[in-house]
XYZ file of C-alpha atoms in Angstrom:
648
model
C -115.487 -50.677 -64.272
C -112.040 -51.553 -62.829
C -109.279 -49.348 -60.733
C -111.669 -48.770 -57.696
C -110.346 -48.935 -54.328
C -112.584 -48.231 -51.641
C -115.748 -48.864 -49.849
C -119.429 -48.587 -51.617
C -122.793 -48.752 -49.481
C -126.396 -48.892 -50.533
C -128.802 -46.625 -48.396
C -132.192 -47.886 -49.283
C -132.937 -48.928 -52.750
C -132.095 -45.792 -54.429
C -129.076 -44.196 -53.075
C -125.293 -45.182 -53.467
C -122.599 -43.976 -51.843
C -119.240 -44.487 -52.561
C -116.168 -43.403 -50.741
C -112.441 -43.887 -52.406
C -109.482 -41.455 -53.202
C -110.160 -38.472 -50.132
C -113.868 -38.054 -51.955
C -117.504 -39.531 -51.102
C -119.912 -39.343 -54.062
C -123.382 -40.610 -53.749
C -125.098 -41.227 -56.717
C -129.649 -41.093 -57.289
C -129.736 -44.202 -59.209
C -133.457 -43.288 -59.964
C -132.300 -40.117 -61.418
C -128.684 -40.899 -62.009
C -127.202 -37.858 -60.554
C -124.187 -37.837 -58.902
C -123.247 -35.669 -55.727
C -119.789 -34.994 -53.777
C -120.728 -34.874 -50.202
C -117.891 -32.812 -49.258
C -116.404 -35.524 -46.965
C -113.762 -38.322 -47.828
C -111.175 -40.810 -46.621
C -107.871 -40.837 -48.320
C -107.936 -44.845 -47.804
C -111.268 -45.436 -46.760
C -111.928 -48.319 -44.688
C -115.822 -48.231 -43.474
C -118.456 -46.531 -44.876
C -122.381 -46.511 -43.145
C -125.248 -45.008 -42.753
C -128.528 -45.170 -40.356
C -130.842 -43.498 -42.935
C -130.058 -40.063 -40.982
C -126.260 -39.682 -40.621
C -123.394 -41.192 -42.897
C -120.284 -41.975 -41.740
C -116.778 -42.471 -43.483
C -113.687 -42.963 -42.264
C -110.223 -45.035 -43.117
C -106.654 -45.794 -41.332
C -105.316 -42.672 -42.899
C -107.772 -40.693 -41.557
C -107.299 -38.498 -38.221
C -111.366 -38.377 -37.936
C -114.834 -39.959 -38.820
C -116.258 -37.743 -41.117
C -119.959 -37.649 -40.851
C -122.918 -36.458 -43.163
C -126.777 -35.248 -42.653
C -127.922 -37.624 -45.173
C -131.183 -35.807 -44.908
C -130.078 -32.222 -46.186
C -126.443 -33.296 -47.109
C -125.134 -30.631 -44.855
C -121.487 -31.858 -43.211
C -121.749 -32.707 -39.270
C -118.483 -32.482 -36.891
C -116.511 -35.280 -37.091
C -115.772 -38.545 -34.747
C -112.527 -37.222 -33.028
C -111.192 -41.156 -33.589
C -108.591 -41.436 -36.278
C -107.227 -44.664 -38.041
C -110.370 -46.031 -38.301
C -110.180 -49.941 -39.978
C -113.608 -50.776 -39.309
C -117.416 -49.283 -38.372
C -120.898 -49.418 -38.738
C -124.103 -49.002 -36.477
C -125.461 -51.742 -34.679
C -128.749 -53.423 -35.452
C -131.814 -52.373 -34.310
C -129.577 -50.159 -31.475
C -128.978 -46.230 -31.577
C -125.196 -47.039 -31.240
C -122.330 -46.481 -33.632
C -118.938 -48.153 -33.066
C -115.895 -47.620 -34.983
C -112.069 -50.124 -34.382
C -108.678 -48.241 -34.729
C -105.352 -49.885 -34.470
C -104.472 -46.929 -32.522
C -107.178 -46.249 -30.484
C -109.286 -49.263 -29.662
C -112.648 -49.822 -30.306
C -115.117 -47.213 -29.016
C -118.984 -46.940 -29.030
C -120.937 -43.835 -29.818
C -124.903 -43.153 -28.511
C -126.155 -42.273 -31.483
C -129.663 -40.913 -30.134
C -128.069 -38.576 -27.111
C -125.997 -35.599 -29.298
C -123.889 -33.428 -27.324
C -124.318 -29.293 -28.162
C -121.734 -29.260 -30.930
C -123.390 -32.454 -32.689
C -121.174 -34.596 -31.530
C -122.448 -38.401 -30.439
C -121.887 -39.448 -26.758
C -119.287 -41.824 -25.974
C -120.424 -44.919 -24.480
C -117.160 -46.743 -24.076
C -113.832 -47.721 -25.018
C -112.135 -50.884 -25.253
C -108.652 -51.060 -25.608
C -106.856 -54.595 -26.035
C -103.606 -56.127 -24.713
C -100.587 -59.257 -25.892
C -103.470 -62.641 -25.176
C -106.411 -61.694 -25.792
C -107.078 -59.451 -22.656
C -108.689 -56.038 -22.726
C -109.927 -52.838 -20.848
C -113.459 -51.208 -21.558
C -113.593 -48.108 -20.403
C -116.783 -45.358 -20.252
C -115.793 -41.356 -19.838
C -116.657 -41.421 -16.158
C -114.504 -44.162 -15.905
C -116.611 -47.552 -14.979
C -114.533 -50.395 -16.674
C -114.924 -53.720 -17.385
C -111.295 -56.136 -17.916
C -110.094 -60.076 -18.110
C -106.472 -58.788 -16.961
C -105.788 -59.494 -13.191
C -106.268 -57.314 -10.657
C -102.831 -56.594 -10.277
C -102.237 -56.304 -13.579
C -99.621 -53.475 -14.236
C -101.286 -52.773 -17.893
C -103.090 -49.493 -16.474
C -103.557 -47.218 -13.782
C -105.563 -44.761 -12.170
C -104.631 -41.277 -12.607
C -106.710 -38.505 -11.246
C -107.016 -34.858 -11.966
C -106.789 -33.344 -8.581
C -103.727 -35.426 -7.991
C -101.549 -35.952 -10.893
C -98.431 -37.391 -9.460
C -100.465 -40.281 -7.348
C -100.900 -43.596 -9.733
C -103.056 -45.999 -8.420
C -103.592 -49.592 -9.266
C -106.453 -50.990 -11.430
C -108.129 -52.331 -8.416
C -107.905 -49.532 -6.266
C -111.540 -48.823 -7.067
C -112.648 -51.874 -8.071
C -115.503 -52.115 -5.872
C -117.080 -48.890 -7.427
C -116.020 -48.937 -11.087
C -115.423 -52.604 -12.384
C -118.412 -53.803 -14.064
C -118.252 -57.250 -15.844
C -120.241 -57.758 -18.970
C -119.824 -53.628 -19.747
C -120.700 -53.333 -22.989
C -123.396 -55.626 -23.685
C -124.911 -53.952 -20.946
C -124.396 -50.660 -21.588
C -125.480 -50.838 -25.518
C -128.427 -52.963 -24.297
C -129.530 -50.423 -22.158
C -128.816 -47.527 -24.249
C -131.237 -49.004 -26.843
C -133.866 -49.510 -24.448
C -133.325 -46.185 -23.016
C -133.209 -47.358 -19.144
C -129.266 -47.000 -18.154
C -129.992 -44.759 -15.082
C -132.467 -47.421 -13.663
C -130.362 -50.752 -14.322
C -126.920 -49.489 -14.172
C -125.750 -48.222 -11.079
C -124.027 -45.057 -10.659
C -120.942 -45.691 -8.913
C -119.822 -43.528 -5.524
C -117.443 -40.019 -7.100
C -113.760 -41.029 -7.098
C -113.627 -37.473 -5.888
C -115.671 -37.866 -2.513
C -113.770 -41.177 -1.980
C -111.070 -41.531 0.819
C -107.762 -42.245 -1.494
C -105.773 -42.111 1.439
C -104.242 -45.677 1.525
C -102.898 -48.240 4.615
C -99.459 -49.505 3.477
C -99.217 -53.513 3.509
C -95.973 -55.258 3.524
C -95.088 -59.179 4.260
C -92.060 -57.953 6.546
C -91.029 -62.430 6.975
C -91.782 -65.768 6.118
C -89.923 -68.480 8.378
C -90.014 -71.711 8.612
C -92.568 -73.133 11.124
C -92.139 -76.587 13.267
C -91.829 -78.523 10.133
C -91.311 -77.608 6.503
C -94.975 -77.844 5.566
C -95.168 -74.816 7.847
C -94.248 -70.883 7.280
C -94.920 -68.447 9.707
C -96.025 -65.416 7.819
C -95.036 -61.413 9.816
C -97.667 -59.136 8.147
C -96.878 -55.366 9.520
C -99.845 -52.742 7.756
C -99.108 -48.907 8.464
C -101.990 -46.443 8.165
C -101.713 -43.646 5.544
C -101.992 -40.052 6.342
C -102.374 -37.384 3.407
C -99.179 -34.526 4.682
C -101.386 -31.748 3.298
C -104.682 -32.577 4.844
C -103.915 -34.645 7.784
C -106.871 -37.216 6.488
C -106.139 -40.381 7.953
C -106.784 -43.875 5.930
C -107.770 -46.456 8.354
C -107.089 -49.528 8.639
C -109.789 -52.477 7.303
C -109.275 -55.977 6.770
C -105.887 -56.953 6.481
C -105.930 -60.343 3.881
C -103.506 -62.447 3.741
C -103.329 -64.820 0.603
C -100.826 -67.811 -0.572
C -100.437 -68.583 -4.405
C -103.598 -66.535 -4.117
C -105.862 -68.238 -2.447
C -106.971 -67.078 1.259
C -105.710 -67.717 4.341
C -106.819 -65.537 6.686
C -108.057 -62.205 7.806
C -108.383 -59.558 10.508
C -110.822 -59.464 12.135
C -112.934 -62.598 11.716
C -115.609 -60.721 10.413
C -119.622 -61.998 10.460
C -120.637 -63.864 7.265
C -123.345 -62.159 6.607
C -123.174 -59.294 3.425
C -122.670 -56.007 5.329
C -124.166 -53.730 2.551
C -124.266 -51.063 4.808
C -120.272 -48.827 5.014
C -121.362 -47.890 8.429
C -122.012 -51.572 9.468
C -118.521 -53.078 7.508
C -116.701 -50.227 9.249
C -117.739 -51.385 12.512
C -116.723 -54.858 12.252
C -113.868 -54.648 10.076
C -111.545 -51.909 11.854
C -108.863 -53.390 12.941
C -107.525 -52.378 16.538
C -103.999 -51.244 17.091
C -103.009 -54.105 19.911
C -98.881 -54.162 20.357
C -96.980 -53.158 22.194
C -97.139 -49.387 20.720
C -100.685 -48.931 20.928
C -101.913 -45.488 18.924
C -98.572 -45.506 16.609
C -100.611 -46.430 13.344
C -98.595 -49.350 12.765
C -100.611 -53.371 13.026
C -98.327 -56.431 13.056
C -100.088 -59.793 12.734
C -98.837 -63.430 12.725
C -100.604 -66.291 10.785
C -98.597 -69.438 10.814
C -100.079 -71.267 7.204
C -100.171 -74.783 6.061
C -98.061 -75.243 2.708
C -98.216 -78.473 0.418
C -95.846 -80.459 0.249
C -95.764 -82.108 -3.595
C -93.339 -81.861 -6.026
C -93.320 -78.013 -7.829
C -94.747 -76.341 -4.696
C -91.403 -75.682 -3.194
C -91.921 -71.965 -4.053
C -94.841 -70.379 -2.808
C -95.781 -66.111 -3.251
C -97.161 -64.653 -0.267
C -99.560 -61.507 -0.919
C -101.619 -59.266 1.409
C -103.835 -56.310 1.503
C -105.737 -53.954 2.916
C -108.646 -51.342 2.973
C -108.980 -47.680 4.418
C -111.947 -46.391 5.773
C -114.139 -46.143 2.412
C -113.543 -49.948 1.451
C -110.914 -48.668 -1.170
C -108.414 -51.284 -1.618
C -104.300 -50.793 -0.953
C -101.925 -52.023 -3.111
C -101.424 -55.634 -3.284
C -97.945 -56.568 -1.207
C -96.653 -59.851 -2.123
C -93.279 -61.399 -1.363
C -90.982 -65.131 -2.523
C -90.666 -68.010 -0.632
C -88.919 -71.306 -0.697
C -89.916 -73.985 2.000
C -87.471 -76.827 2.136
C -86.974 -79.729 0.768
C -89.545 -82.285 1.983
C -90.999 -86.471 1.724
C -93.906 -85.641 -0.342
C -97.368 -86.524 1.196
C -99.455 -88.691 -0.675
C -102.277 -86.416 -1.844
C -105.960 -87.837 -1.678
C -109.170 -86.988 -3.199
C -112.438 -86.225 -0.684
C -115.712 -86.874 -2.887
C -118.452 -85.799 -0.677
C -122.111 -86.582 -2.823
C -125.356 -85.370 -0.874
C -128.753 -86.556 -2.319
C -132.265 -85.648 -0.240
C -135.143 -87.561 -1.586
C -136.802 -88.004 1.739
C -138.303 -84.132 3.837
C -139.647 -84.176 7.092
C -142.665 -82.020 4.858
C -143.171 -84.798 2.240
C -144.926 -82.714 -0.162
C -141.335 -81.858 -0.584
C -140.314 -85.086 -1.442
C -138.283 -86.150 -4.254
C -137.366 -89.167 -6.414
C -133.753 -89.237 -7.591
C -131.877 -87.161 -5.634
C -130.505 -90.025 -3.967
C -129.613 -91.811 -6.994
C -127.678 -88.534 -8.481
C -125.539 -88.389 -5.113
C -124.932 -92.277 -5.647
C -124.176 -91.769 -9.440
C -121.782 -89.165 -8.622
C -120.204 -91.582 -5.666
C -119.595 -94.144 -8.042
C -118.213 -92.185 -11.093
C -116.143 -90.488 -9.177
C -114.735 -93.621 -7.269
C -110.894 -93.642 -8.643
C -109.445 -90.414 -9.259
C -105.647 -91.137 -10.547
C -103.073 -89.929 -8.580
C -105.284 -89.699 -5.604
C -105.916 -91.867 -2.387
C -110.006 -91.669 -2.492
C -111.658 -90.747 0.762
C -115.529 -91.146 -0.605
C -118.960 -90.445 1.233
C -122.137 -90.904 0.053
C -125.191 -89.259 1.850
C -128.302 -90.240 1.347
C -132.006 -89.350 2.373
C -134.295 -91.770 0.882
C -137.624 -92.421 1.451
C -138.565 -95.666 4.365
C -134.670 -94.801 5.148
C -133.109 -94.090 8.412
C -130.604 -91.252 7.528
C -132.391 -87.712 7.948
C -129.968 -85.302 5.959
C -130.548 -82.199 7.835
C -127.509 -78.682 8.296
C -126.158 -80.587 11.196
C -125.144 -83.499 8.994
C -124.035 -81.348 6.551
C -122.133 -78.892 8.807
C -120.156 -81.601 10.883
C -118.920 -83.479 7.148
C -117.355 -80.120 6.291
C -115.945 -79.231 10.336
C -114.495 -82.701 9.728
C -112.987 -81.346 6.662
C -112.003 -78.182 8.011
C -110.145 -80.460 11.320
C -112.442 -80.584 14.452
C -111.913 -84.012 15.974
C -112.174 -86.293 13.709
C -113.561 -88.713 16.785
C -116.221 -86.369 17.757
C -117.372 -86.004 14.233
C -118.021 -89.462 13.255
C -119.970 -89.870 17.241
C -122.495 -87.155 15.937
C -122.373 -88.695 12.195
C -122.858 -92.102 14.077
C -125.834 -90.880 15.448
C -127.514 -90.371 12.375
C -126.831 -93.838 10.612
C -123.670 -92.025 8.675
C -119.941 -94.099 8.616
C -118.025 -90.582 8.661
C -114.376 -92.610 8.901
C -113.069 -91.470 5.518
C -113.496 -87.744 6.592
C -110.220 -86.019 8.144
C -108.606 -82.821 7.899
C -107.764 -81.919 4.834
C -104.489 -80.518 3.716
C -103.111 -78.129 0.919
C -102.343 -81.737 -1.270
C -105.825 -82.916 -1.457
C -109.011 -82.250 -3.309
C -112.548 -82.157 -2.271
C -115.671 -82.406 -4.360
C -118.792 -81.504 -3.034
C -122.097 -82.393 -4.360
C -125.560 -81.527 -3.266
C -128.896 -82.808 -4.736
C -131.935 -81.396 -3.802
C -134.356 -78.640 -3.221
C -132.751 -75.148 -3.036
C -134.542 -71.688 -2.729
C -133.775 -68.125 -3.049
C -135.001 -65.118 -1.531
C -136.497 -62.127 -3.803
C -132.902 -60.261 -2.508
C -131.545 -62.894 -4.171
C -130.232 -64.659 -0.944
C -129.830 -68.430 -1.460
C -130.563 -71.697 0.517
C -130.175 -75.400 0.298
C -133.062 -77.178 2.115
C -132.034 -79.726 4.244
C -134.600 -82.805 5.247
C -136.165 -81.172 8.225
C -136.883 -77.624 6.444
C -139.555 -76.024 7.891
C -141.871 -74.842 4.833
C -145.325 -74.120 5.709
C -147.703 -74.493 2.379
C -148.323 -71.480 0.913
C -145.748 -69.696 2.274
C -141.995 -69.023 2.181
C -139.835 -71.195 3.952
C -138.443 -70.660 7.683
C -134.888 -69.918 6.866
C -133.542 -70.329 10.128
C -134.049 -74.108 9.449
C -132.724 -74.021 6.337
C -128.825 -73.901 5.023
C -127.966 -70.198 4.195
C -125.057 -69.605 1.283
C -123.766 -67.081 4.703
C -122.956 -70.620 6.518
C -121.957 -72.349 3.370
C -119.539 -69.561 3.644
C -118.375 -69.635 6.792
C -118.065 -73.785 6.886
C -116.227 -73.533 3.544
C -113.739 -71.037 4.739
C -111.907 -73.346 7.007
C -111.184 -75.721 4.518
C -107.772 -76.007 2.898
C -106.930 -77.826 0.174
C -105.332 -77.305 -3.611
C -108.883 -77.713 -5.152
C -112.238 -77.431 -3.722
C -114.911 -78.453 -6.121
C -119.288 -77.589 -5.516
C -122.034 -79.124 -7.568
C -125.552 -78.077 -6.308
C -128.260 -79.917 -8.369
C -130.985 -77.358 -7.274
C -133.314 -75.026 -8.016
C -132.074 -71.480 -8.332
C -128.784 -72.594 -7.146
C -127.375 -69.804 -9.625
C -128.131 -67.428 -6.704
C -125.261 -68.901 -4.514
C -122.908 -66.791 -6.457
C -124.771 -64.768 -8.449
C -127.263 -62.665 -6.720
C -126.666 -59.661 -7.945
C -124.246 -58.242 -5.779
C -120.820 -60.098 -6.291
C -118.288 -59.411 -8.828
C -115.371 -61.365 -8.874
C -112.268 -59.442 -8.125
C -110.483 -58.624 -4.297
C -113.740 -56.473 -2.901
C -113.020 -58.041 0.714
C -116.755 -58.995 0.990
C -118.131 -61.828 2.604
C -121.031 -64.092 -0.106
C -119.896 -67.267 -1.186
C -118.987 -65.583 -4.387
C -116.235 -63.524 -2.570
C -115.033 -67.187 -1.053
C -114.919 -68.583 -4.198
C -112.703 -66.286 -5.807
C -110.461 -66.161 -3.171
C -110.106 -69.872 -2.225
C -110.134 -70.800 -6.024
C -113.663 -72.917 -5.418
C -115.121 -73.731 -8.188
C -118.976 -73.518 -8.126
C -121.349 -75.765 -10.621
C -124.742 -74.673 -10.391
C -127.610 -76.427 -11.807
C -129.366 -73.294 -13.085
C -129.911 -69.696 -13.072
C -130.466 -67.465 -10.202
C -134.119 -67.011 -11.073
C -135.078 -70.680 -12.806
C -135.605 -74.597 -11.962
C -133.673 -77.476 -11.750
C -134.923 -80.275 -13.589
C -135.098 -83.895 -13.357
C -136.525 -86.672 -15.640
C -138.347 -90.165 -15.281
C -136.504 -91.446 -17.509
C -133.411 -90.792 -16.863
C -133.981 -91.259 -13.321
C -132.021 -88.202 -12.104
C -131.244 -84.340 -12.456
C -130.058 -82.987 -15.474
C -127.843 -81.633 -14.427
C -125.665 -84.751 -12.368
C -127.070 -87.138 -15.587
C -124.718 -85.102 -17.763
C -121.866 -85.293 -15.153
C -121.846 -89.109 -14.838
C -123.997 -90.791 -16.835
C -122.600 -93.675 -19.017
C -122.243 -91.941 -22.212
C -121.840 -88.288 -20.849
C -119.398 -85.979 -19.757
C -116.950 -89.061 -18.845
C -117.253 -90.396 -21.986
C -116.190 -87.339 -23.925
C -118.938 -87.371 -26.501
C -117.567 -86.289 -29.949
C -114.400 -85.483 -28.351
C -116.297 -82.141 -26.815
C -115.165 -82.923 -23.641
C -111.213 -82.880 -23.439
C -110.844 -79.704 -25.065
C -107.164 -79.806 -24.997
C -107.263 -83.386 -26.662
C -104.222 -84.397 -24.270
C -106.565 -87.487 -23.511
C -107.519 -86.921 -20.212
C -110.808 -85.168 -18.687
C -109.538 -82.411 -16.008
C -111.426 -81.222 -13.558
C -112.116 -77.898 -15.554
C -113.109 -80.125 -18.461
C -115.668 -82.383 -16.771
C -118.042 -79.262 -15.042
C -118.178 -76.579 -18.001
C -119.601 -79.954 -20.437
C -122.871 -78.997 -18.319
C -122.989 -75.606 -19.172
C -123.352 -76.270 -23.068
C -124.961 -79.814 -23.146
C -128.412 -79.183 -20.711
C -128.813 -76.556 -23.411
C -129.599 -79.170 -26.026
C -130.465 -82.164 -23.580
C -133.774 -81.267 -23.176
C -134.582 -82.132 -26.795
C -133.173 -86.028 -26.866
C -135.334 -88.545 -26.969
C -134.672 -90.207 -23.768
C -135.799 -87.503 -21.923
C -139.509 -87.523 -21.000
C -141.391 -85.017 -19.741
C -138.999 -83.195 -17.622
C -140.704 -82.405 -14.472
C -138.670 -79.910 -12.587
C -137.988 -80.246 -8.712
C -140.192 -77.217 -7.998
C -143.317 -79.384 -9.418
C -142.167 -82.939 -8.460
C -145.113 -84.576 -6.069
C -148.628 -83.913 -6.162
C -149.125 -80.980 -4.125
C -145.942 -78.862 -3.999
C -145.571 -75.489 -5.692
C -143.422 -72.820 -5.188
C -145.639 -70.141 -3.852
C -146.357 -67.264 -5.334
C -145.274 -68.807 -8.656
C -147.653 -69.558 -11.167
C -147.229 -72.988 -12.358
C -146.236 -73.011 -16.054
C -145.879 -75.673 -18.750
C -142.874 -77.467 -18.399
C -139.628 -75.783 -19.690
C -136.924 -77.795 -21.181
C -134.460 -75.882 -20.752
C -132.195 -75.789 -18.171
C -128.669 -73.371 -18.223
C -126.103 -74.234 -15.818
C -123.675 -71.887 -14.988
C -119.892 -72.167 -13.849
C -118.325 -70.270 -11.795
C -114.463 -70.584 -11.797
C -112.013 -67.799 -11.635
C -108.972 -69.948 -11.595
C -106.758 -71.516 -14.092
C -107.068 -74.941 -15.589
C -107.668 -77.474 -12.765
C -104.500 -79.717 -12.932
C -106.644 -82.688 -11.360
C -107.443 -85.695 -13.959
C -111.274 -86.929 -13.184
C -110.114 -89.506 -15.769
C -108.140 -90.870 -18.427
C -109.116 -91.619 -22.107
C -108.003 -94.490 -23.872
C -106.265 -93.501 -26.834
């Protein structure tokens, strides 16, 4: 009637409850009796109910005060004060309240500790830009702040005066996507089975190898620094426990250089096995002192604004726990700028040695790609188009592939194009590439992935018996992706793969992006800065259409009124009239999701069903789905590179 200043909330049809003042009433509108519940909120903020407990709470308000709403006996309260906002979650046994004090935490409604109390699930707490920690009781965490990020710390129990950085246990405890996971889970009551409990902090090794940068000197010429990395094993005074000494990686402007030793490719899942290779052997002059010194001389770049460059290393002790992150200033000098140029590598396979493979535009997607991609401003173009086509001479198989990207990487440029030569391929735009340049990479064809989740591009002369799965020692394993990629240097390095379950390249279920010292593709991209565009998920098809005439997924890259056209302006988000790098590979991400459903598509047949006889095996062919969600990965800023320029 006027005055009130509070919340009110219906519970069914019949009940009303209404918090305001330090007092909750509800009120039997059947019977129009009203009822103090013996619980309040001086300023009461949220008010809920799930049918079996209410809940009230405001920013006044050191608790949550909860209510039986069956027998309208009081319950212990939510230890979470200042509460602003609340409610349960639909159709999930989870309860979440926001405080300006304390974050925003999530309660397990259906798991009730002895005293009544909910279970935590997790708490997010949230920083100056829009960055934020989630954090569950036992400590598993999922963030957007760096890795070195100063914003929090470890701190454990047994050892209170030891602070340790965020990523100190990254590799155990950082979980991306935390807390739609964990409610997810919690409402279908499977969290043991799908979320993995992480190794005790308390059984882990936190004895620590020291890293420090001890110089940085100028090497022959001023596009050179010769980086002294000196890494000093810890040893706990009390206990004597020894750290180790793992991996030494050395980074500049964060991306990778280098590390010790040169490690297999393959993921060692296995501690024992990653111990094995990745100890690194005391080998000066002082043998047995506990004290490493390396050398890496490093390429630098040589435009204008890359003058100053940051130098950071790191290392790991015995139970892959990382040290903290060393990183040191410096200033090359002044320099004649090279003239930067753009690599555009475009790989289409129509044409397999089994032609029940065989496609029908992956040749025109490499070529569409090619020619879109022709003048990049700013940059001298170095282009290559590779094509297998059907009647053609060119037979796209790894060794193709592999000698482009040794060319890239700086074998002889002379012996390169003699074995490119030999295959019908003019491989005289290829050289070494340098810290100024670019590279895009694109790859259309047939790609497959292992139940592990293992992934593989299938080059022309895959062996693939029918019925089975493929050989793949013939085919092109994301381990030697790795390895070929990792010798490339260069201020952007850009991978489309236009293939089936080319998701799995990164995501297979074992990366996470942050400094785990690993060895995937995923681990290479987020320490080289590659950004990776694949075609679909991990466990679904690529598609292409008659139509069309090529992949989805390279149609929406350069097709005429596509991603280079900026459709509806969606494209140059930052509407500075120009389509960066950045720009031009998430626009597949959001527009395959609706592409599907234009008219000019036909019937998209997928790759995995193009041809008359070939089937995945042991996959039951299904009516055609239309759609198709690429997926980017990129965990690097902004690309600064221009693809092209608007008129405006």
């Amino acid at each position: 009637t006027g005055g009130f200043v509070g919340k009110i909330k219906f519970i069914g049809d019949d009940i009303l409850f209404f918090s305001s003042n330090g007092a909750t009433i509800f009120w039997a509108i059947s019977s129009d009796e009203l009822e103090d519940t013996q619980i309040g909120s001086i300023v009461t903020n949220m008010v809920d109910s799930d049918g079996q407990t209410f809940a009230v709470g405001g920013a006044l308000d050191d608790v949550i005060g909860r209510l039986n709403f069956t027998d309208n006996n009081v319950m212990a309260p939510l230890d979470f004060g200042n509460a602003i906002a609340g409610g349960y979650m639909l159709d999930k046994p989870v309860f979440w309240a926001l405080s300006a004090l304390e974050g925003l935490r999530f309660w397990n409604t259906g798991a009730t500790l002895p005293d009544g109390q909910w279970q935590i699930l997790l708490t997010t707490y949230f920083f100056a830009g829009q960055s934020f920690v989630a954090v569950t009781p036992e400590g598993r965490y999922d963030t957007n702040l760096p890795p070195d990020s100063k914003a929090f710390r470890w701190l454990m129990a047994d050892a209170p005066n030891q602070s340790l950085a965020p990523q100190t246990f990254m590799r155990d405890y950082f979980s991306p996507g935390l807390t739609e996971r964990l409610t997810s889970c919690t409402a279908a009551g499977n969290c043991a089975s799908v979320i993995k409990q992480p190794r005790p902090i308390a059984k882990l090794n936190r004895v620590l190898p020291n890293v420090k940068i001890t110089s940085v000197v100028a090497g022959a010429t001023p596009d050179e620094a010769l980086v002294s990395v000196e890494i000093t094993e810890g040893v706990d005074p009390v206990t004597g426990r020894r750290s180790g000494v793992y991996n030494p990686r050395l980074f500049r402007d964060n991306r990778f250089v280098a590390h010790w030793p040169n490690e297999p490719f393959e993921l060692q899942d296995k501690l024992e096995d990653w111990r094995k290779l990745n100890r690194l052997v005391d080998q000066d002059d002082k043998p047995g002192d506990g004290v490493y010194h390396h050398q890496e001389l490093v390429t630098l770049p040589s435009g204008a604004g890359t003058e100053k460059q940051i130098f950071s290393a790191y290392a790991f002790n015995d139970d892959r726990v990382k040290s903290e992150t060393f990183d040191i200033e410096y200033t090359r000098a002044p320099m004649q700028p090279y003239q930067p140029r753009a690599f555009v590598i475009s790989i289409g396979i129509d044409s397999y040695v089994e032609t029940r493979l065989d496609l029908n535009y992956a040749a025109a997607d490499a070529r569409l790609l090619g020619e879109k991609l022709a003048d990049i401003p700013g940059y001298k173009m170095h282009k290559l188009i590779v094509t297998g086509e059907k009647g053609g001479k060119t037979q796209v198989d790894a060794f193709v592939i592999s000698t482009i990207l040794a060319m890239l990487a700086g074998i002889d440029p002379d012996e390169g194009m003699k074995v490119l030569a030999e295959y019908g391929i003019d491989g005289s735009t290829l050289a070494q590439s340098t810290p100024d340049d670019i590279i895009i990479i694109s790859f259309s064809g047939h790609g497959w992935a292992q139940k592990e989740g293992d992934f593989f591009l299938i080059p022309a002369n895959g062996i693939w018996p029918a019925g089975k799965d493929p050989d793949v020692a013939s085919l092109i394993s994301s381990s030697e992706l790795t390895m070929w990629l990792r010798f490339i240097n260069a201020a952007d390095i850009a991978l489309i793969i236009d293939a089936c379950y080319s998701g799995a390249a990164v995501d297979s279920g074992k990366f996470k992006p942050g400094p785990m010292g690993d060895s995937g593709l995923g681990q290479l991209a987020y320490d080289k800065g590659i950004r990776i565009l694949a075609a679909t998920q991990a466990d679904n098809v690529a598609l292409e259409d008659a139509n069309l005439r090529h992949g989805l997924l390279t149609y929406s890259l350069g097709w005429d009124d596509e991603a280079l056209a900026n459709p509806n302006g969606l494209v140059d988000f930052d509407k500075d009239a120009k389509i960066n790098l950045t720009e031009w590979m998430l626009y597949p991400t959001w527009r395959l999701l609706s592409l599907g459903e234009d008219k000019q598509v036909s019937g998209l047949n997928s790759n995995e069903q193009t041809g008359s006889s070939f089937a995945f095996p042991k996959r039951t062919r299904t009516a055609t789905k239309k759609i198709q969600a690429p997926s980017l990965f990129d965990f690097t800023a902004t690309s600064p590179v221009i693809v092209k320029e608007l008129a405006k």
